[in-house]
Structure formats: structure tokens, C-alpha cells
Coordinates of C-alpha atoms in Angstrom, one line a residue:
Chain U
X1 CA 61.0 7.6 -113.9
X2 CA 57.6 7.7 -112.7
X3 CA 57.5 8.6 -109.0
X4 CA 54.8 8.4 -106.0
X5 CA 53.2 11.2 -105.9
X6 CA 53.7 12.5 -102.0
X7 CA 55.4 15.0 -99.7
X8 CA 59.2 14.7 -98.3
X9 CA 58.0 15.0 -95.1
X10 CA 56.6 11.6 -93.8
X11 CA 54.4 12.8 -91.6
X12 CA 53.0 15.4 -93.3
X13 CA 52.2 12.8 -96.2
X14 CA 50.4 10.6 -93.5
X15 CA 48.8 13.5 -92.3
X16 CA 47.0 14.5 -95.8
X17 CA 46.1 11.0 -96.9
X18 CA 43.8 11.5 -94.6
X19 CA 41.2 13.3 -96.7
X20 CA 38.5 14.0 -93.9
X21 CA 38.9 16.9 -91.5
X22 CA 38.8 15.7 -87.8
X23 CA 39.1 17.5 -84.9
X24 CA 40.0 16.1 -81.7
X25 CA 36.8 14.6 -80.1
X26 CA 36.3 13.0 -83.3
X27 CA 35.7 9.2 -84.0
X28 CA 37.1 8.1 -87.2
X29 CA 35.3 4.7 -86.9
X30 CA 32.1 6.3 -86.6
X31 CA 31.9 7.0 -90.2
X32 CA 33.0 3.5 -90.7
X33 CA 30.1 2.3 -88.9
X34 CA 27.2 4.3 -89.9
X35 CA 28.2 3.1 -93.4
X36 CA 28.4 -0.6 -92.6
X37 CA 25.1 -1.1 -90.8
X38 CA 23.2 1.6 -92.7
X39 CA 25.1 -0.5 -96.5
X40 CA 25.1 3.0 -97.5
X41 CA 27.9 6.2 -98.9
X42 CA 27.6 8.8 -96.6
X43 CA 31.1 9.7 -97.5
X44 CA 30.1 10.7 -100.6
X45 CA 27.9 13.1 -99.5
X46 CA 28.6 17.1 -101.0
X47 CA 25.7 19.1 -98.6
X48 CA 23.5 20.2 -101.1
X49 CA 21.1 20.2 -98.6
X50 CA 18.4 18.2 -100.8
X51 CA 17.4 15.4 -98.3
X52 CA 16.9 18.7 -95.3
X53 CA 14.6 20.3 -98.4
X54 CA 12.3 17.2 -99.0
X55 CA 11.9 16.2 -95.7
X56 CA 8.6 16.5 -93.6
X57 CA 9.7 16.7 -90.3
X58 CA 12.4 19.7 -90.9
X59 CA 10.0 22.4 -91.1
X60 CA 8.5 21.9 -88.2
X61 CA 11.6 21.2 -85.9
X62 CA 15.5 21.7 -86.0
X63 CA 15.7 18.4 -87.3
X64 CA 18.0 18.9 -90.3
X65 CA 18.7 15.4 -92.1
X66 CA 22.0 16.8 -93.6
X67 CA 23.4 17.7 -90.0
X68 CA 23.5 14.2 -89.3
X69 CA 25.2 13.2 -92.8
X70 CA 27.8 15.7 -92.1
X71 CA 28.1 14.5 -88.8
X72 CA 28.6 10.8 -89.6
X73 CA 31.6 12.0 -92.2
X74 CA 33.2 14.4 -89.3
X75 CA 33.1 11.0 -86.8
X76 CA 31.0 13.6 -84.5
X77 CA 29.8 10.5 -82.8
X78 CA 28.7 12.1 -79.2
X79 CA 26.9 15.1 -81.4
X80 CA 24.8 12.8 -83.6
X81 CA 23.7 9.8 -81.0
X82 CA 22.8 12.4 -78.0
X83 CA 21.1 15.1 -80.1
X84 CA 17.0 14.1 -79.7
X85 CA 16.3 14.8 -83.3
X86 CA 17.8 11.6 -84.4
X87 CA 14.2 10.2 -83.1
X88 CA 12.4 12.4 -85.2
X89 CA 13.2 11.1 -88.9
X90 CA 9.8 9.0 -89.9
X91 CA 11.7 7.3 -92.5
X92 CA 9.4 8.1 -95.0
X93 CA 12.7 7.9 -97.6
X94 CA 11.8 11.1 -99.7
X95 CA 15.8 12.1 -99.0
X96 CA 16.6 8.7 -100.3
X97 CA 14.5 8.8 -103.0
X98 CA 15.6 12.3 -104.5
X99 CA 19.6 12.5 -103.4
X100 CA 22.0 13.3 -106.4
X101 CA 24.7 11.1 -105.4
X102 CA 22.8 7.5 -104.6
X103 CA 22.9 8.0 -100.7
X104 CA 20.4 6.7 -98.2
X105 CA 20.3 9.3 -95.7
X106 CA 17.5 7.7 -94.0
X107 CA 19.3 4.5 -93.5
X108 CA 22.7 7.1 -92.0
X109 CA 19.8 7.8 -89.1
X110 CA 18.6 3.7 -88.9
X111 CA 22.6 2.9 -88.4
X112 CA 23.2 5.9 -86.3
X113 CA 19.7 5.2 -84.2
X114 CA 21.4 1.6 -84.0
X115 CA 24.7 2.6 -82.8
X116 CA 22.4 4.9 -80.1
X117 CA 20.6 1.6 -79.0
X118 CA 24.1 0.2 -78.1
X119 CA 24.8 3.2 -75.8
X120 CA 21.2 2.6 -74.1
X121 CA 20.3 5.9 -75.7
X122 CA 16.6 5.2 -76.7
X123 CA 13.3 6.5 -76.4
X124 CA 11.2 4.1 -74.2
X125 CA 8.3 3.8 -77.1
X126 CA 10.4 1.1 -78.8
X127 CA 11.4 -1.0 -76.3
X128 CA 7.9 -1.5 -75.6
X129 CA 7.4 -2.7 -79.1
X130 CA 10.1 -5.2 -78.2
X131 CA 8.4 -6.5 -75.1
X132 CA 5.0 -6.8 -77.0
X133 CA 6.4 -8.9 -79.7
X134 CA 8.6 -10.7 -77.4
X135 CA 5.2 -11.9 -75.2
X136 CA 2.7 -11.9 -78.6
X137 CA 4.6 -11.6 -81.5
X138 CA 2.6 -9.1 -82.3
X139 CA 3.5 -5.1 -81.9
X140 CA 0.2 -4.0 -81.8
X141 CA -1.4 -7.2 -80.5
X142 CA -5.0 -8.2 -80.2
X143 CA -7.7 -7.3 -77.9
X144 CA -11.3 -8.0 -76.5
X145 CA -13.3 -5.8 -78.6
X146 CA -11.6 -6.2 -82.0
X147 CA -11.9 -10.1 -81.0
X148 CA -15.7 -9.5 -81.0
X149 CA -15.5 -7.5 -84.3
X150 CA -13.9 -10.1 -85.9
X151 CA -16.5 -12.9 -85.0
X152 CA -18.9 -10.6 -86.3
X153 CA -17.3 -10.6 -89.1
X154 CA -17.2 -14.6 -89.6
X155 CA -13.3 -14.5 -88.8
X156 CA -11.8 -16.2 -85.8
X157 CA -11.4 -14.3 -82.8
X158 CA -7.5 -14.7 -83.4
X159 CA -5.9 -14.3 -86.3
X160 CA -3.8 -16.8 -88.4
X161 CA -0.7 -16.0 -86.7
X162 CA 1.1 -16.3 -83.6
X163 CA -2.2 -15.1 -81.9
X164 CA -4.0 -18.4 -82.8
X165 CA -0.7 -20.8 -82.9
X166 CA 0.9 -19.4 -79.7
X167 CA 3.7 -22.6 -80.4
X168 CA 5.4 -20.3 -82.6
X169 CA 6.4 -17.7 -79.8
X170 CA 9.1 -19.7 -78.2
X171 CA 11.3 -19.4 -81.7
X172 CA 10.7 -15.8 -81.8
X173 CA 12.0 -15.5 -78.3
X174 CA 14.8 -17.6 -79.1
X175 CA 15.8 -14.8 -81.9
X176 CA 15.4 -11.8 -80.0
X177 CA 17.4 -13.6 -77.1
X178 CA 19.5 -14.8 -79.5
X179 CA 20.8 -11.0 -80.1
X180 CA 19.9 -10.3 -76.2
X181 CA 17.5 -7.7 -77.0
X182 CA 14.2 -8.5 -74.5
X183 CA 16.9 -8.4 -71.4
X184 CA 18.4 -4.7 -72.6
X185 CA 14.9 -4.0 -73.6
X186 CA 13.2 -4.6 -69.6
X187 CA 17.0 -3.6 -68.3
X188 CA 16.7 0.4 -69.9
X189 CA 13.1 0.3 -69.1
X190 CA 13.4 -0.4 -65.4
X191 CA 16.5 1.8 -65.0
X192 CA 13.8 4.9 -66.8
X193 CA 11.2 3.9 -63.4
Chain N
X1 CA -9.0 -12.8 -118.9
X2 CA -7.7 -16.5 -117.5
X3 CA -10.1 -18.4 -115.3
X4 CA -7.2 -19.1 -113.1
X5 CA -6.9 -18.6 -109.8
X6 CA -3.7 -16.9 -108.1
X7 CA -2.5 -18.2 -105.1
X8 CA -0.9 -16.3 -102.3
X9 CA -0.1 -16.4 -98.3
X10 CA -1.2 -13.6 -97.0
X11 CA 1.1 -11.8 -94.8
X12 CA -1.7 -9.8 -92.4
X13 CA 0.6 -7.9 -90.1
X14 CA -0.3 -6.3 -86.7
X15 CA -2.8 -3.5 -87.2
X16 CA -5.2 -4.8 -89.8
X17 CA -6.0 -8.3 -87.6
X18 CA -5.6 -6.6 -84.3
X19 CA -7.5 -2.9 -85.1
X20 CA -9.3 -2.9 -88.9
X21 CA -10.4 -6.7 -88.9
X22 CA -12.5 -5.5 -92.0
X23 CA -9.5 -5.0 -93.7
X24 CA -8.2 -8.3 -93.4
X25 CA -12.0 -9.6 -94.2
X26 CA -12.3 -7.5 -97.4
X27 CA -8.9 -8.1 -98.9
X28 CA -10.2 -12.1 -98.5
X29 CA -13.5 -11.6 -100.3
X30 CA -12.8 -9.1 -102.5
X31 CA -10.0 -10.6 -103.7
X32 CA -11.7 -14.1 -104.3
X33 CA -13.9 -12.2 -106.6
X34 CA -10.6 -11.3 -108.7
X35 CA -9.7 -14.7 -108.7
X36 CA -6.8 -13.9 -106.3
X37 CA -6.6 -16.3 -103.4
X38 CA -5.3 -15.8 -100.2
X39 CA -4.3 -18.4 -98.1
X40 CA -3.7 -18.3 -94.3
X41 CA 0.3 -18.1 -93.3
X42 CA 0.3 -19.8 -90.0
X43 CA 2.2 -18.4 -87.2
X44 CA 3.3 -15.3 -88.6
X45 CA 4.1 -12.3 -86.3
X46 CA 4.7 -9.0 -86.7
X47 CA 6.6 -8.0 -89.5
X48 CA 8.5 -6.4 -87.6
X49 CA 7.5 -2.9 -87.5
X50 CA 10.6 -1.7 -90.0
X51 CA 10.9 1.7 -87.8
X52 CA 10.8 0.5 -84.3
X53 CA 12.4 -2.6 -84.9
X54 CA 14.9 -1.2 -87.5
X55 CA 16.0 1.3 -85.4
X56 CA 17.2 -0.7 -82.4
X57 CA 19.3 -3.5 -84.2
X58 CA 18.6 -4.1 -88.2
X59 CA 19.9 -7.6 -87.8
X60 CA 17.2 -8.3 -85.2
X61 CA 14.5 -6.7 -87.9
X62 CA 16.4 -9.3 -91.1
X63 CA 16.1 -12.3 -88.7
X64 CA 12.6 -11.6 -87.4
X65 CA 11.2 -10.8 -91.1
X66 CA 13.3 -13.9 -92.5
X67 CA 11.8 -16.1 -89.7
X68 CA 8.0 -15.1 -91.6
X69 CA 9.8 -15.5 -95.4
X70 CA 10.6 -18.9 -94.6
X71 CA 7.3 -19.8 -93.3
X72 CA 5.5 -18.8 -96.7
X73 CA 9.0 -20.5 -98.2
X74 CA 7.7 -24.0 -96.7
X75 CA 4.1 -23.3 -98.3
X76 CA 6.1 -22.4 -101.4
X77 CA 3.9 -19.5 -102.2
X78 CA 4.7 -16.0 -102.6
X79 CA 3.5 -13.5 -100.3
X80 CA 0.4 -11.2 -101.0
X81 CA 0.4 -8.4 -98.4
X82 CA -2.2 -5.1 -97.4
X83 CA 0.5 -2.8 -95.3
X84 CA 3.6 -0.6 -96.5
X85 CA 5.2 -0.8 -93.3
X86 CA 5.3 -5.1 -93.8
X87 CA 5.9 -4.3 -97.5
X88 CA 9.1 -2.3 -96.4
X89 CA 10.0 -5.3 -94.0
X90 CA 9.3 -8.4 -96.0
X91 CA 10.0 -7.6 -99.3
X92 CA 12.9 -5.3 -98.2
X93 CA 14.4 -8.2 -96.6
X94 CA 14.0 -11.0 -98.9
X95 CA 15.5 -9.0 -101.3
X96 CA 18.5 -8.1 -99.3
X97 CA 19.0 -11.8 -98.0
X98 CA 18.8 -12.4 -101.4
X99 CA 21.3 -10.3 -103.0
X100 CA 24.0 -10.2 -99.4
X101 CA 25.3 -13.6 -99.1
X102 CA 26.6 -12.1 -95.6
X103 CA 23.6 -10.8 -94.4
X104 CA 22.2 -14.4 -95.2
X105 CA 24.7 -16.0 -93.6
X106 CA 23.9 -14.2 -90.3
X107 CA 20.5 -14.6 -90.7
X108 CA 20.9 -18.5 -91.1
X109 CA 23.1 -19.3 -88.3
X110 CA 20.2 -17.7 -86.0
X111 CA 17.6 -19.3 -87.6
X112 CA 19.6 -22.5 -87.3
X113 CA 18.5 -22.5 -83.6
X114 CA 14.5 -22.6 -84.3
X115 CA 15.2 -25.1 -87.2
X116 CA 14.4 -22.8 -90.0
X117 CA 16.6 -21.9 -93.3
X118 CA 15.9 -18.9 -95.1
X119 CA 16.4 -19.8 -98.7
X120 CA 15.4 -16.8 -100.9
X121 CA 12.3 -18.9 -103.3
X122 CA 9.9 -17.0 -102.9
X123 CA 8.7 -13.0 -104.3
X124 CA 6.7 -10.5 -102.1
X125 CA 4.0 -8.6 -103.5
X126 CA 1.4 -5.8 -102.3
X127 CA -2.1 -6.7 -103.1
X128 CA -2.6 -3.4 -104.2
X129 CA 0.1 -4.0 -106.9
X130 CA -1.3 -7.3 -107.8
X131 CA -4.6 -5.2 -108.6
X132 CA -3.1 -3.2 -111.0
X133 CA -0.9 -6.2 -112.2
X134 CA -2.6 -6.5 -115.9
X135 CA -0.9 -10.2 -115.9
X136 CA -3.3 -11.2 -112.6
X137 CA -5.8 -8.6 -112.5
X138 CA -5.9 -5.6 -114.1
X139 CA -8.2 -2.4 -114.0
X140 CA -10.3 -3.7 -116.4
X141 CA -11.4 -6.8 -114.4
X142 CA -11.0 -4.6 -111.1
X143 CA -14.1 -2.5 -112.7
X144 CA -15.9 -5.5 -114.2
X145 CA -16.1 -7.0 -110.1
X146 CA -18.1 -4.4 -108.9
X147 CA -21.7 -4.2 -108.4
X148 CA -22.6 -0.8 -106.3
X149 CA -20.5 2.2 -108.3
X150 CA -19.1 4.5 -105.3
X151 CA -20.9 7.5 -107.6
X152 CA -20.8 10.6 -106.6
X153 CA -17.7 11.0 -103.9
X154 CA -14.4 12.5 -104.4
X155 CA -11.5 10.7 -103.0
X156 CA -7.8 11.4 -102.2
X157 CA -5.3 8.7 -102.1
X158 CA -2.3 8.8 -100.1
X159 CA -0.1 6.9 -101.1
X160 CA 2.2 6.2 -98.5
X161 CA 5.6 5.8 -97.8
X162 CA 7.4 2.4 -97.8
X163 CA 5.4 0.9 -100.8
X164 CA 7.2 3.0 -103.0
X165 CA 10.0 4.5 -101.5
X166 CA 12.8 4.7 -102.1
X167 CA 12.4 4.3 -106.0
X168 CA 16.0 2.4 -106.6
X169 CA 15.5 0.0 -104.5
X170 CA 12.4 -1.5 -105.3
X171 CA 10.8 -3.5 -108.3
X172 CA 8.0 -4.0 -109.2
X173 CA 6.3 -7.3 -111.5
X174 CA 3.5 -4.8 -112.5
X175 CA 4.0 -2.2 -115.0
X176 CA 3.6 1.3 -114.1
X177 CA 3.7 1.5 -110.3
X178 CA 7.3 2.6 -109.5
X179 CA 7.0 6.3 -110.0
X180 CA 7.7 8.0 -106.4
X181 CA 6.6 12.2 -107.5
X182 CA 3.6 11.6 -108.9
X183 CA 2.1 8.4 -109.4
X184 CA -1.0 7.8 -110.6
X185 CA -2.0 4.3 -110.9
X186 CA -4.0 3.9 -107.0
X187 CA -6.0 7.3 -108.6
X188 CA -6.8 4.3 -111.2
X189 CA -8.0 1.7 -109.1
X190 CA -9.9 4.4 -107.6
X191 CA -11.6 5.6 -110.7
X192 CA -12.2 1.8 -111.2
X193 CA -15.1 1.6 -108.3
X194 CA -16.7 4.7 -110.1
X195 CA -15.5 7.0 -107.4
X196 CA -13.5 10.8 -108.6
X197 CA -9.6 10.7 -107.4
X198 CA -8.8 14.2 -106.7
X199 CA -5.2 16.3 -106.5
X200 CA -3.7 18.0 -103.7
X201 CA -1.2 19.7 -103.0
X202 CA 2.4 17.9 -101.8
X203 CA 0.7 14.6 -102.2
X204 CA 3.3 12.0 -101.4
X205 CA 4.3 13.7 -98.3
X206 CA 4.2 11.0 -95.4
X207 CA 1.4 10.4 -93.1
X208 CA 3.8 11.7 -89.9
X209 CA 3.7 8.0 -87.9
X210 CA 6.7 6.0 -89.3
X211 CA 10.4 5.5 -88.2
X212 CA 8.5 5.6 -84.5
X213 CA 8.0 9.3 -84.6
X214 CA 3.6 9.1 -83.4
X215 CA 5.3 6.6 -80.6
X216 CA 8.6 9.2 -79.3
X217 CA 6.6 12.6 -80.2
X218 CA 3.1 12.6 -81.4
X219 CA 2.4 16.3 -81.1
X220 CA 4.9 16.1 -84.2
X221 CA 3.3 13.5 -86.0
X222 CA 0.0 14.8 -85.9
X223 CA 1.4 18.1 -87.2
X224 CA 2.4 16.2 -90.0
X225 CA -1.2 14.4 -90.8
X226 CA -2.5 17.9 -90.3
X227 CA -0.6 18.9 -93.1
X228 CA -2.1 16.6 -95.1
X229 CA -5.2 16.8 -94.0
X230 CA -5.1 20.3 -94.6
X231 CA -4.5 19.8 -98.7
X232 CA -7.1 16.9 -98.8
X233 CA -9.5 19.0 -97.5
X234 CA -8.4 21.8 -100.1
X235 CA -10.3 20.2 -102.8
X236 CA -13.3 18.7 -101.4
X237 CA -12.3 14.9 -100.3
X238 CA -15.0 12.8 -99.1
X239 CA -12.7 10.1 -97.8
X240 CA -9.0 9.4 -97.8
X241 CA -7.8 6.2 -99.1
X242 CA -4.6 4.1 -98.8
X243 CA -3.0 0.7 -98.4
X244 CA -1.5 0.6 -95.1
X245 CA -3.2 0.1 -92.3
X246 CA -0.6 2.5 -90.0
X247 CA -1.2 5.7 -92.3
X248 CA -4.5 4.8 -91.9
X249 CA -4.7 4.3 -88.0
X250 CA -2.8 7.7 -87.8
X251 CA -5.4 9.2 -90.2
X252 CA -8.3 8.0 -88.4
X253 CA -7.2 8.1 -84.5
X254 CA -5.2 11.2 -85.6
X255 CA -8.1 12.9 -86.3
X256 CA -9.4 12.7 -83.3
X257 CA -6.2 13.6 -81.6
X258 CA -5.8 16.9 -83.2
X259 CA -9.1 17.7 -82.5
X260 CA -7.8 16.8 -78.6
X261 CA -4.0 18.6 -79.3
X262 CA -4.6 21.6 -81.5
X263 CA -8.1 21.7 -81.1
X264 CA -8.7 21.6 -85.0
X265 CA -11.7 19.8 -86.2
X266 CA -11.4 17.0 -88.9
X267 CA -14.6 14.5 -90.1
X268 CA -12.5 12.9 -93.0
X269 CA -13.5 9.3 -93.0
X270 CA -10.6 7.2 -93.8
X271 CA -10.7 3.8 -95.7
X272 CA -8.2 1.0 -97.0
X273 CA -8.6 0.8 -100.8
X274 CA -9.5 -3.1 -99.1
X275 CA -12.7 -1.8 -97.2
X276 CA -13.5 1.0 -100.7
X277 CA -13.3 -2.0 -102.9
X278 CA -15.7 -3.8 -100.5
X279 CA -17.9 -1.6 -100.6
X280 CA -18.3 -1.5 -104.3
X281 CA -18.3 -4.9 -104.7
X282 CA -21.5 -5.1 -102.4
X283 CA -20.3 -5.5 -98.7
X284 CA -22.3 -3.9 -96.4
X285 CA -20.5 -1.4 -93.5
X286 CA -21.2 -4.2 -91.1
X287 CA -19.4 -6.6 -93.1
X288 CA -16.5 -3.9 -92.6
X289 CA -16.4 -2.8 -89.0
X290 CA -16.6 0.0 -90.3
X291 CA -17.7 0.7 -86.8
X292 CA -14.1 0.8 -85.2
X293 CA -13.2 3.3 -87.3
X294 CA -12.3 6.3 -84.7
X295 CA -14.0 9.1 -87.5
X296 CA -17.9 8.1 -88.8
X297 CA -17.5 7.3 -92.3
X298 CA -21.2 7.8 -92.1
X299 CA -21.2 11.0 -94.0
X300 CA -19.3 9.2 -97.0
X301 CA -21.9 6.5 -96.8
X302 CA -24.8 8.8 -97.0
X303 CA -23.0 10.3 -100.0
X304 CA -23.3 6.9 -101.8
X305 CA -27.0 6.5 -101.1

């Protein structure tokens, strides 16, 4: 008769259903993680190294794209979130585009870069993006000499957006408060003064 | 060719409105002149920036994007748009609310609170695709608009990165655009002013200021762009050209900040195929703002003369 395929010893069989190599400080739901908010493999990953090859920031930096993928499948959470590199993918997607086995690396750094956030580990440049669009709704928002330019240019002064209909700000505050992100934004951001 | 006019909202973003009006102004007018309409979307904001917005909390970036779907959803009219950073936002999220029922979901209940439903009607296209779209535009017609050939000046087109990027997750209406190596068809709509779209070397490589990096390390950015530069300058280009108004803001200001940071000199003028196409069509530089560009495009101008 046919019989499950698996080792006398219980423990040992619990042991090596475990297919992924851990050591101690490792975080099993770290992997778990990366792949839910990146919607993306990583598990699946084999290190060919492709992604490190096609990617523009790796040659001039240690930056190394597959690092990080290897990471996320070792649950080396405290290496991956605290190493500065993470900052220094420009998602431009060429690993994305060009890996063998249909992974997104680039979204394994937005997820991992997420999970940072939630740890308060984040470079100050995008929290000030936050509070820009949180005020204007803008990220880059208008300003007294493009305002003349664009009346030379027969256009309004403001564009058609929430620079010209300012009563659409209060529902984009209501989302980012929604997720409590202008508070943690200003909160990191004085704690940095 | 169909007398009919196309009708779009158009999605302007942050940095064409608020740094390269004439961008905004020339995709208006030249576009009319293709019988392509663009029509104001009221109250939309930022798209939001995919990298800085992304990379803090995704479901912020799908609620914030949705919020500017559904307002082009209550004018039910697709979206025309002139920036791959907003291309990577809006059409990356309407096509993920519309294929994740949970995502949607999520989405929903928050925009529940500012009386908003996002209900996946509408499609999201890049002007620049539209152009090349032979159902709405064409080359043909693209060349048949314009009045003052750009003779004479060789031009390299970068591409960008979230237009096309990556390949499997994105489709496109118009035939022959999704090719990510080595794509040709913006070297078309190039040819199509009577300008010469030249090769370099390692042409898709990004422009260095995505994902946040010119914001968290610009020294590593700009080493990037200089890259780039570099091979543009390689074989001869009189100008640079793209579709998104970041790439081209790191371009142009870059310029001038590796000439501050490394202490190389660059004169590349850089234009949106938007302000190129403007040209040939007959605008002047003033009708532009060609001005505010941060490197003269004065030289390229002479060239044209």
C-alpha cells in the first residue's frame, strides 16, 4: 500500500518540510511579507544574478539587487531593512523586465522599503513628499515664477488641479490620515531635528 | 484618416504644470492639431510619485491614484497622460484594482469616506502612444501636422523607464510599442518632424532619478545621467528627447549639477517630444518656455535656422 512519503522520526520530518535554510535570527514571516505587499515570487528565486547584471545602480555602488532577494527568502529581516542600499534601487524595472523565472525584484525592494517605513527606517526626502501633497496635493507643487510662465503662455496661473480647486485637498487628507501617514510623516521628521 | 475628434482627460501631473508649463501647453495645441482633445480633469493631484509614494505604503499610492481614476471615471473618459512616472501610477493601478478584487476592496472602503467609488471604466493611455496609435493618429498624420521640418539636428530619445517597463505587465492598444531592449517606434515619431534619431550605446538604461534615488543620494543619480549623457554625446546629439517630464528635469537640472558635482561640462538641450512636436508644428520658443529650461536649447534652435 501506498505510504506517506516521510522520516520515522517526527521531528526530524518537521524539521525538513521546512525547505528554506534559517538560522537563528531569522524571520520566517519576512519572506511571507515581502511577497504579499510586493504580489510577487521571491521564493522562486535560483541567484543567477541577472537582475544585479542589468541594474544601473550596481556598478557604481555595493548595491546588489540579488542580496536583497536572497535575503527576503533567508527571513534576514534586520539585514535587508537596515542596510542603506535598499534606498538606492531607482526602480527603473530592467531586473523585472529580464528575470528568468517571472519575479519582480524591484517590487521585493518596494515591499521591503514598505516594511522599512513601518520600523521608521526612512530617508527624510520622502516624507517631505508626503507633507507637500498632504498641504498641495501636489509633490512638486507650483510656484511664483512658473505661475508667471504659464500666463505667458495663455494658461492659468494654476493648473487644473488641486492647485486651482483647493476644495479637493480635504479628501486627500482624509486618505493619507486615513492610513495615518502625514502624523508618522512630521513625527520621524521632528524626531531627525 | 477620420475627421473625428478623440476625447481625453488629461492627467497633467506635478512637474509638467508646476516646472515645464510648455509641456502641458504643447501637448494641448499640438494635439488639437491631431484631432486629439484634451480636456481639463479637475482636481487632480499628484499621481502620486510611484517611487516616493510607493515606497512608504503601496496601499496609500492605490488609494491616492484611485482617488484621480475615479475623477476621470465621473467624466467617463479615458485618461491621456505626458509622464512615465503618472503612467506607472495610474495605469499601473487601474489595472491592478481591476484585476485584485481585494486590492479594490481596500481601496473602496477608504474612498467610501470622501464619497468616491473606484469602479474600473475607464483605460489609461500615454499621449505618446496615442501618437503612434495608427487607429487615432498615426505617423502618417503625425508628419502631415507639421509645418517647420526640425532639418538638420540629430536627436537621441530616451526612452524612459515606467512607460515600458516591466514588459509583462503592461499593454498596450497601439501596435508595436511594447518592446523594452530596443524599441524603436519614439525614433519614429522622431523621424516624423524631419529630425535624425541617432543610436547609443545602452540606450534604455534609466535616467538615475526614480524610486527616490536624486531625492536620498543625488551624487548617485547624476552618475547615472552622466552615463547617459556620456553615450548621447558619443554620436553627435543635438538634443535629447523623452516623455516624462522627471527624466527630463533630471536631464536638464542634472546637467547643471554635474557641471557643480563632478565638474564635467554638458550643453545638451533637453526637450519633451511635447515641446519637439511644437516646434515643428510652428510654435515659437516663447510659446514653450523654453526659457525655464535650466540648459539653453539655444544652440539646437540655431541649428534649425
Amino acid at each position: 500500500m501506498a505510504k506517506a512519503k516521510g522520516y520515522s522520526d517526527e521531528n526530524l520530518s518537521v524539521r525538513l518540510a521546512d525547505r528554506y535554510y534559517r538560522t537563528e535570527d531569522a524571520s520566517p514571516d519576512f519572506l511571507k511579507n515581502v511577497e504579499k505587499i510586493g504580489m510577487t515570487i521571491a521564493h522562486m528565486c535560483y541567484q543567477c544574478g541577472t537582475c544585479t547584471g542589468s541594474c544601473p545602480s550596481a556598478p557604481r555602488s555595493s548595491y546588489r539587487i540579488r542580496k536583497f532577494v536572497r535575503r527576503a527568502v533567508l527571513g534576514l529581516e534586520n539585514d535587508a531593512l537596515t542596510d542603506p542600499d535598499l534606498w538606492l534601487c531607482t526602480t527603473c524595472y530592467s531586473c523585472t523586465d529580464r528575470c528568468p523565472r517571472d519575479i519582480a525584484p524591484t517590487d521585493i525592494i518596494m515591499a521591503m522599503r514598505n516594511l522599512a517605513f513601518k520600523r521608521e527606517i526612512v530617508p527624510r526626502n520622502f516624507l517631505n513628499t508626503v507633507q507637500f501633497i498632504y498641504k498641495t496635493g501636489h509633490g512638486v507643487p507650483n510656484n511664483d515664477v512658473n505661475r508667471a510662465a504659464r500666463v505667458r503662455l495663455g494658461l492659468e496661473a494654476e493648473p487644473e488641479t488641486t492647485a486651482k480647486y483647493a476644495e479637493f485637498i480635504p479628501g486627500i487628507q482624509k486618505i493619507l490620515d486615513h492610513y495615518g501617514l502625514k502624523d508618522k510623516a512630521d513625527e520621524i521628521l521632528a524626531e531627525g531635528q | 484618416m477620420s475627421g473625428k475628434t478623440h476625447q481625453y482627460a488629461f492627467f497633467l501631473g506635478c512637474i509638467a504644470p508646476n516646472r515645464y508649463p510648455g509641456i502641458e501647453s504643447a501637448a494641448i495645441k499640438t494635439s488639437r492639431n491631431l484631432g486629439i482633445e484634451l480636456l481639463p480633469l479637475k482636481g487632480a493631484s499628484c499621481c502620486p510619485a510611484p517611487g516616493a509614494f510607493g515606497s512608504i505604503d503601496l496601499k496609500v499610492w492605490y488609494a491616492m491614484a484611485a482617488r484621480n481614476l475615479v475623477l476621470a471615471e465621473q467624466m467617463n473618459t479615458d485618461i491621456a497622460l505626458i509622464c512615465n512616472g503618472c503612467y506607472k501610477s495610474i495605469w499601473e493601478v487601474n489595472h491592478k484594482l481591476k484585476h485584485h478584487d481585494e486590492l479594490r476592496d481596500d481601496v473602496n472602503e477608504v474612498l467610501k469616506e470622501i464619497d468616491m467609488e473606484f469602479k474600473g471604466t475607464i483605460n489609461v493611455r500615454h499621449l505618446a502612444e496615442i501618437y503612434y496609435d495608427e487607429k487615432i493618429c498615426g505617423v502618417a498624420k503625425l508628419a502631415d501636422s507639421i509645418t517647420t521640418p526640425l532639418k538638420g539636428v540629430k536627436i537621441a530619445v530616451h526612452y524612459g523607464c515606467h512607460l515600458l517597463k516591466p514588459r509583462k505587465e503592461r499593454e498596450f492598444e497601439a501596435e508595436g510599442v511594447g518592446d523594452t531592449e530596443n524599441p524603436m517606434w519614439m525614433e519614429e515619431l522622431v523621424a516624423a518632424l524631419g529630425a535624425e534619431p541617432v543610436q547609443y550605446r545602452n540606450k534604455m538604461q534609466c535616467c538615475g532619478a526614480g524610486g527616490g534615488v536624486r531625492g536620498y543620494d543625488i551624487a548617485h543619480a547624476l552618475d547615472i545621467t552622466n552615463e547617459k549623457l556620456i553615450n548621447m554625446s558619443e554620436v553627435g546629439a543635438d538634443a535629447i528627447t523623452e516623455v516624462c517630464p522627471f527624466c527630463q528635469l533630471q536631464f536638464d537640472r542634472g546637467q547643471i549639477e554635474i557641471g557643480e558635482k563632478f565638474g564635467v561640462e554638458w550643453a545638451i538641450p533637453v526637450l519633451h517630444y511635447n515641446e519637439l512636436l511644437g516646434l515643428a508644428q510652428g510654435m515659437s520658443p516663447q510659446d514653450l518656455a523654453l526659457d525655464l529650461h535650466g540648459i539653453s536649447c539655444e544652440p539646437f534652435l540655431n541649428k534649425l535656422r
